[in-house]
Amino acid sequence: MALHDEKLVISDISTGYSGRKIIENLSLPAILPGQVVSLIGPNAAGKTTLLRSLAGLQQAHGSVQLGHRELLSLPLADHARHVTYMPQSLPQRVALSVLEAVIGAVRASPVSDSLESDQAVLERAMDVIERVGIGHLAMSGLDSLSGGQRQLASLAQALVRSPQVLLLDEPISALDLHYQLRVMKLVRDLAREMGMIILMVLHDLTIAARWSDRIVVLSGGKVAADGPPAEAVTDRVLADVYRVSGRVSPQNAGLHIDIDDILPL
Ligand SMILES: Nc1ncnc2c1ncn2[C@@H]1O[C@H](COP(=O)(O)OP(=O)(O)O)[C@@H](O)[C@H]1O
Ligand SMILES: [Mg+2]
């Protein structure tokens, strides 16, 4: 598969619900192929709304350019050729095995290569299932999985498409520490290997700082900070955006956060 090499430029995006504006004139400097960008911010900041707009699932004004293409003016099926979105809440009661669900995601993809043999698709699906760490569950029904296991299966469905742009909404929210770190490393490795652009919503600031090239802090539908982790996650952001007093300091490849107190909202 060819390495993706186009950048994503989000300019002047506005969106909301029945007249209520949630995001107004939001722009971000270009996101480069191979970059992992974490979108963080308080509950109801507009993170999901922004991701859904970028996925073409929610009407938005403005411009989202991938290379020379304007994504917002593409029909949804064409949009989905370039962008895969993993929603925050996962579908329930699907009577498929993990392997069937991941193969289904390949075959249902608009970029699916119909010439790819069943054997090749099977191998690719198993490879991704193993890389997310649920090889032992490949034949298990999705219905029989725990919340975290289902989240991993859903992630495998998104990753197997190797999209140019991958949008993940809280992909590690149900995972234990081992799998949180494993998924973050896998996502970063795949971004590098494939040139994928990955934009993911996270709540854990230290995990975001450790594994992201860049962090965008969203607050009240606006960009409160944007840059390399140490520039985006600061004492000031803790206080102003999260209403927590504390100190952020560099540590190993990430950041250490010492919490002092909870501030009034
Ligand atoms: N389908 C919807 N209809 C109306 N309002 C919505 C809908 N989805 C989200 N909102 C509102 O939009 C705001 C941002 O929500 P959301 O993007 O889900 O936030 P986040 O993902 O950052 O927690 C919230 O105030 C929420 O109540
Ligand atoms: Mg959300």
GROMACS .gro file of C-alpha atoms and ligand atoms in nm:
model
  293
    1MET     CA    1   0.000   0.000   0.000
    2ALA     CA    2   0.133   0.344  -0.091
    3LEU     CA    3   0.252   0.577   0.180
    4HIS     CA    4   0.012   0.865   0.233
    5ASP     CA    5   0.179   1.199   0.178
    6GLU     CA    6  -0.084   1.473   0.186
    7LYS     CA    7  -0.139   1.720   0.464
    8LEU     CA    8  -0.467   1.812   0.630
    9VAL     CA    9  -0.560   2.178   0.665
   10ILE     CA   10  -0.864   2.275   0.872
   11SER     CA   11  -0.973   2.635   0.817
   12ASP     CA   12  -1.253   2.842   0.953
   13ILE     CA   13  -1.478   2.554   1.057
   14SER     CA   14  -1.813   2.640   1.211
   15THR     CA   15  -2.079   2.392   1.317
   16GLY     CA   16  -2.349   2.332   1.575
   17TYR     CA   17  -2.695   2.192   1.638
   18SER     CA   18  -3.028   2.347   1.531
   19GLY     CA   19  -2.910   2.703   1.546
   20ARG     CA   20  -2.681   2.659   1.846
   21LYS     CA   21  -2.321   2.718   1.749
   22ILE     CA   22  -2.074   2.482   1.911
   23ILE     CA   23  -1.764   2.552   1.703
   24GLU     CA   24  -1.705   2.887   1.543
   25ASN     CA   25  -1.434   2.973   1.292
   26LEU     CA   26  -1.190   2.710   1.411
   27SER     CA   27  -0.862   2.683   1.220
   28LEU     CA   28  -0.556   2.469   1.279
   29PRO     CA   29  -0.210   2.480   1.127
   30ALA     CA   30  -0.155   2.195   0.881
   31ILE     CA   31  -0.140   1.841   1.017
   32LEU     CA   32   0.133   1.649   0.836
   33PRO     CA   33   0.124   1.289   0.714
   34GLY     CA   34   0.249   1.052   0.985
   35GLN     CA   35   0.150   1.286   1.267
   36VAL     CA   36  -0.049   1.185   1.573
   37VAL     CA   37  -0.250   1.477   1.708
   38SER     CA   38  -0.445   1.448   2.031
   39LEU     CA   39  -0.754   1.657   2.083
   40ILE     CA   40  -0.813   1.716   2.452
   41GLY     CA   41  -1.047   1.937   2.652
   42PRO     CA   42  -1.328   1.932   2.905
   43ASN     CA   43  -1.658   1.752   2.863
   44ALA     CA   44  -1.884   1.925   2.611
   45ALA     CA   45  -1.596   2.128   2.465
   46GLY     CA   46  -1.702   2.018   2.116
   47LYS     CA   47  -1.442   1.746   2.052
   48THR     CA   48  -1.688   1.488   1.917
   49THR     CA   49  -1.870   1.755   1.719
   50LEU     CA   50  -1.544   1.858   1.554
   51LEU     CA   51  -1.446   1.500   1.470
   52ARG     CA   52  -1.791   1.428   1.324
   53SER     CA   53  -1.761   1.738   1.107
   54LEU     CA   54  -1.422   1.625   0.982
   55ALA     CA   55  -1.572   1.282   0.910
   56GLY     CA   56  -1.845   1.440   0.699
   57LEU     CA   57  -2.115   1.315   0.938
   58GLN     CA   58  -2.215   1.658   1.057
   59GLN     CA   59  -2.275   1.961   0.842
   60ALA     CA   60  -2.010   2.228   0.881
   61HIS     CA   61  -1.906   2.549   0.710
   62GLY     CA   62  -1.545   2.624   0.630
   63SER     CA   63  -1.278   2.419   0.464
   64VAL     CA   64  -1.108   2.087   0.532
   65GLN     CA   65  -0.841   2.029   0.271
   66LEU     CA   66  -0.658   1.703   0.228
   67GLY     CA   67  -0.387   1.772  -0.026
   68HIS     CA   68  -0.570   1.954  -0.305
   69ARG     CA   69  -0.908   1.799  -0.217
   70GLU     CA   70  -1.184   1.986  -0.034
   71LEU     CA   71  -1.332   1.717   0.188
   72LEU     CA   72  -1.640   1.914   0.292
   73SER     CA   73  -1.772   1.927  -0.061
   74LEU     CA   74  -1.729   1.554  -0.125
   75PRO     CA   75  -2.027   1.318  -0.112
   76LEU     CA   76  -2.010   1.100   0.200
   77ALA     CA   77  -1.898   0.787   0.011
   78ASP     CA   78  -1.604   0.976  -0.143
   79HIS     CA   79  -1.527   1.140   0.189
   80ALA     CA   80  -1.509   0.792   0.345
   81ARG     CA   81  -1.244   0.690   0.092
   82HIS     CA   82  -1.003   0.919   0.271
   83VAL     CA   83  -1.130   0.945   0.627
   84THR     CA   84  -1.225   0.673   0.878
   85TYR     CA   85  -1.403   0.768   1.199
   86MET     CA   86  -1.427   0.554   1.510
   87PRO     CA   87  -1.714   0.684   1.724
   88GLN     CA   88  -1.705   0.729   2.098
   89SER     CA   89  -1.994   0.490   2.164
   90LEU     CA   90  -1.969   0.152   2.003
   91PRO     CA   91  -2.250  -0.046   1.844
   92GLN     CA   92  -2.406  -0.312   2.066
   93ARG     CA   93  -2.555  -0.650   1.985
   94VAL     CA   94  -2.377  -0.732   1.665
   95ALA     CA   95  -2.392  -1.104   1.591
   96LEU     CA   96  -2.050  -1.133   1.431
   97SER     CA   97  -1.716  -1.268   1.543
   98VAL     CA   98  -1.427  -1.024   1.582
   99LEU     CA   99  -1.266  -1.162   1.267
  100GLU     CA  100  -1.589  -1.135   1.066
  101ALA     CA  101  -1.636  -0.778   1.183
  102VAL     CA  102  -1.283  -0.678   1.083
  103ILE     CA  103  -1.309  -0.853   0.744
  104GLY     CA  104  -1.645  -0.681   0.700
  105ALA     CA  105  -1.478  -0.345   0.763
  106VAL     CA  106  -1.229  -0.415   0.482
  107ARG     CA  107  -1.493  -0.531   0.235
  108ALA     CA  108  -1.736  -0.249   0.320
  109SER     CA  109  -1.468   0.016   0.282
  110PRO     CA  110  -1.507   0.242  -0.023
  111VAL     CA  111  -1.135   0.194  -0.089
  112SER     CA  112  -1.173  -0.182  -0.075
  113ASP     CA  113  -0.978  -0.346  -0.353
  114SER     CA  114  -1.222  -0.601  -0.489
  115LEU     CA  115  -0.929  -0.787  -0.647
  116GLU     CA  116  -0.773  -0.850  -0.307
  117SER     CA  117  -0.820  -1.222  -0.245
  118ASP     CA  118  -1.018  -1.352   0.050
  119GLN     CA  119  -0.695  -1.505   0.180
  120ALA     CA  120  -0.512  -1.171   0.163
  121VAL     CA  121  -0.797  -0.992   0.340
  122LEU     CA  122  -0.808  -1.263   0.606
  123GLU     CA  123  -0.436  -1.230   0.669
  124ARG     CA  124  -0.454  -0.853   0.691
  125ALA     CA  125  -0.750  -0.872   0.930
  126MET     CA  126  -0.573  -1.127   1.154
  127ASP     CA  127  -0.256  -0.918   1.152
  128VAL     CA  128  -0.441  -0.611   1.282
  129ILE     CA  129  -0.638  -0.818   1.536
  130GLU     CA  130  -0.311  -0.956   1.667
  131ARG     CA  131  -0.145  -0.616   1.674
  132VAL     CA  132  -0.421  -0.470   1.891
  133GLY     CA  133  -0.371  -0.770   2.119
  134ILE     CA  134  -0.692  -0.971   2.078
  135GLY     CA  135  -0.570  -1.256   1.857
  136HIS     CA  136  -0.711  -1.499   2.113
  137LEU     CA  137  -1.057  -1.345   2.064
  138ALA     CA  138  -1.068  -1.356   1.683
  139MET     CA  139  -1.337  -1.624   1.678
  140SER     CA  140  -1.536  -1.485   1.971
  141GLY     CA  141  -1.867  -1.312   1.915
  142LEU     CA  142  -1.863  -0.934   1.961
  143ASP     CA  143  -2.164  -0.981   2.189
  144SER     CA  144  -1.960  -1.189   2.429
  145LEU     CA  145  -1.679  -0.934   2.476
  146SER     CA  146  -1.618  -0.693   2.761
  147GLY     CA  147  -1.641  -0.320   2.692
  148GLY     CA  148  -1.265  -0.288   2.660
  149GLN     CA  149  -1.237  -0.589   2.432
  150ARG     CA  150  -1.515  -0.450   2.213
  151GLN     CA  151  -1.327  -0.120   2.196
  152LEU     CA  152  -1.019  -0.307   2.073
  153ALA     CA  153  -1.226  -0.489   1.811
  154SER     CA  154  -1.370  -0.160   1.693
  155LEU     CA  155  -1.022  -0.013   1.675
  156ALA     CA  156  -0.908  -0.308   1.464
  157GLN     CA  157  -1.198  -0.237   1.226
  158ALA     CA  158  -1.080   0.123   1.188
  159LEU     CA  159  -0.709   0.043   1.158
  160VAL     CA  160  -0.751  -0.232   0.900
  161ARG     CA  161  -0.870   0.027   0.649
  162SER     CA  162  -0.535   0.213   0.669
  163PRO     CA  163  -0.709   0.539   0.586
  164GLN     CA  164  -0.529   0.857   0.495
  165VAL     CA  165  -0.696   1.028   0.791
  166LEU     CA  166  -0.803   0.835   1.100
  167LEU     CA  167  -1.030   1.001   1.355
  168LEU     CA  168  -1.057   0.819   1.689
  169ASP     CA  169  -1.302   0.941   1.952
  170GLU     CA  170  -1.180   0.832   2.297
  171PRO     CA  171  -1.036   0.504   2.165
  172ILE     CA  172  -0.876   0.401   2.496
  173SER     CA  173  -1.149   0.509   2.738
  174ALA     CA  174  -1.245   0.150   2.832
  175LEU     CA  175  -0.895  -0.001   2.832
  176ASP     CA  176  -0.667  -0.110   3.113
  177LEU     CA  177  -0.320   0.044   3.140
  178HIS     CA  178  -0.144  -0.225   2.935
  179TYR     CA  179  -0.387  -0.188   2.645
  180GLN     CA  180  -0.399   0.192   2.670
  181LEU     CA  181  -0.024   0.206   2.616
  182ARG     CA  182  -0.025  -0.071   2.360
  183VAL     CA  183  -0.290   0.104   2.151
  184MET     CA  184  -0.109   0.438   2.174
  185LYS     CA  185   0.216   0.280   2.056
  186LEU     CA  186   0.041   0.089   1.777
  187VAL     CA  187  -0.138   0.401   1.657
  188ARG     CA  188   0.186   0.596   1.652
  189ASP     CA  189   0.373   0.318   1.474
  190LEU     CA  190   0.099   0.289   1.209
  191ALA     CA  191   0.098   0.664   1.156
  192ARG     CA  192   0.472   0.647   1.090
  193GLU     CA  193   0.458   0.331   0.876
  194MET     CA  194   0.167   0.438   0.656
  195GLY     CA  195   0.194   0.816   0.666
  196MET     CA  196  -0.154   0.820   0.823
  197ILE     CA  197  -0.280   1.136   0.989
  198ILE     CA  198  -0.431   1.044   1.323
  199LEU     CA  199  -0.649   1.282   1.518
  200MET     CA  200  -0.768   1.130   1.845
  201VAL     CA  201  -0.972   1.251   2.139
  202LEU     CA  202  -0.814   1.162   2.473
  203HIS     CA  203  -0.878   1.255   2.834
  204ASP     CA  204  -0.554   1.136   2.992
  205LEU     CA  205  -0.314   1.428   2.959
  206THR     CA  206   0.001   1.234   3.044
  207ILE     CA  207  -0.077   0.963   2.791
  208ALA     CA  208  -0.159   1.227   2.529
  209ALA     CA  209   0.171   1.402   2.605
  210ARG     CA  210   0.376   1.083   2.590
  211TRP     CA  211   0.246   0.961   2.253
  212SER     CA  212   0.137   1.262   2.049
  213ASP     CA  213   0.338   1.478   1.813
  214ARG     CA  214   0.102   1.761   1.885
  215ILE     CA  215  -0.183   1.842   2.122
  216VAL     CA  216  -0.480   2.062   2.048
  217VAL     CA  217  -0.671   2.182   2.354
  218LEU     CA  218  -1.034   2.258   2.281
  219SER     CA  219  -1.240   2.460   2.526
  220GLY     CA  220  -1.586   2.601   2.462
  221GLY     CA  221  -1.553   2.519   2.092
  222LYS     CA  222  -1.230   2.720   2.060
  223VAL     CA  223  -0.864   2.625   2.039
  224ALA     CA  224  -0.721   2.714   2.380
  225ALA     CA  225  -0.372   2.582   2.302
  226ASP     CA  226  -0.201   2.396   2.019
  227GLY     CA  227   0.153   2.271   1.980
  228PRO     CA  228   0.402   2.008   2.092
  229PRO     CA  229   0.282   1.853   2.422
  230ALA     CA  230   0.503   2.064   2.649
  231GLU     CA  231   0.380   2.384   2.484
  232ALA     CA  232   0.011   2.287   2.481
  233VAL     CA  233  -0.025   2.134   2.827
  234THR     CA  234   0.078   2.398   3.081
  235ASP     CA  235  -0.007   2.501   3.437
  236ARG     CA  236  -0.222   2.771   3.282
  237VAL     CA  237  -0.419   2.525   3.070
  238LEU     CA  238  -0.475   2.307   3.378
  239ALA     CA  239  -0.614   2.606   3.566
  240ASP     CA  240  -0.804   2.789   3.292
  241VAL     CA  241  -0.938   2.496   3.092
  242TYR     CA  242  -0.970   2.217   3.350
  243ARG     CA  243  -1.008   2.425   3.669
  244VAL     CA  244  -0.737   2.231   3.845
  245SER     CA  245  -0.428   2.387   4.003
  246GLY     CA  246  -0.104   2.201   3.954
  247ARG     CA  247   0.237   2.196   3.798
  248VAL     CA  248   0.336   2.043   3.466
  249SER     CA  249   0.699   1.943   3.422
  250PRO     CA  250   0.886   1.753   3.149
  251GLN     CA  251   0.957   1.388   3.229
  252ASN     CA  252   1.122   1.126   3.007
  253ALA     CA  253   0.943   1.144   2.674
  254GLY     CA  254   0.633   1.303   2.823
  255LEU     CA  255   0.504   1.525   3.099
  256HIS     CA  256   0.456   1.485   3.470
  257ILE     CA  257   0.157   1.653   3.631
  258ASP     CA  258   0.145   1.733   4.003
  259ILE     CA  259  -0.208   1.818   4.107
  260ASP     CA  260  -0.252   2.063   4.396
  261ASP     CA  261  -0.621   2.129   4.415
  262ILE     CA  262  -0.954   2.151   4.238
  263LEU     CA  263  -1.054   2.509   4.157
  264PRO     CA  264  -1.411   2.641   4.154
  265LEU     CA  265  -1.571   2.635   3.807
  266LIG     N1  266  -2.691   1.567   1.876
  266LIG     C1  267  -2.681   1.679   1.948
  266LIG     N2  268  -2.784   1.768   1.954
  266LIG     C2  269  -2.775   1.882   2.024
  266LIG     N3  270  -2.666   1.919   2.095
  266LIG     C3  271  -2.562   1.835   2.094
  266LIG     C4  272  -2.563   1.711   2.021
  266LIG     N4  273  -2.443   1.649   2.039
  266LIG     C5  274  -2.372   1.730   2.120
  266LIG     N5  275  -2.441   1.841   2.153
  266LIG     C6  276  -2.394   1.952   2.239
  266LIG     O1  277  -2.276   2.005   2.181
  266LIG     C7  278  -2.179   2.038   2.280
  266LIG     C8  279  -2.050   1.968   2.248
  266LIG     O2  280  -2.070   1.827   2.257
  266LIG     P1  281  -1.958   1.724   2.216
  266LIG     O3  282  -1.902   1.765   2.086
  266LIG     O4  283  -2.018   1.588   2.225
  266LIG     O5  284  -1.851   1.747   2.331
  266LIG     P2  285  -1.722   1.663   2.376
  266LIG     O6  286  -1.705   1.550   2.281
  266LIG     O7  287  -1.610   1.760   2.378
  266LIG     O8  288  -1.753   1.615   2.516
  266LIG     C9  289  -2.242   1.998   2.414
  266LIG     O9  290  -2.292   2.113   2.475
  266LIG    C10  291  -2.351   1.902   2.375
  266LIG    O10  292  -2.458   1.908   2.467
  267MG      MG  293  -1.709   1.345   2.301
   0.00000   0.00000   0.00000
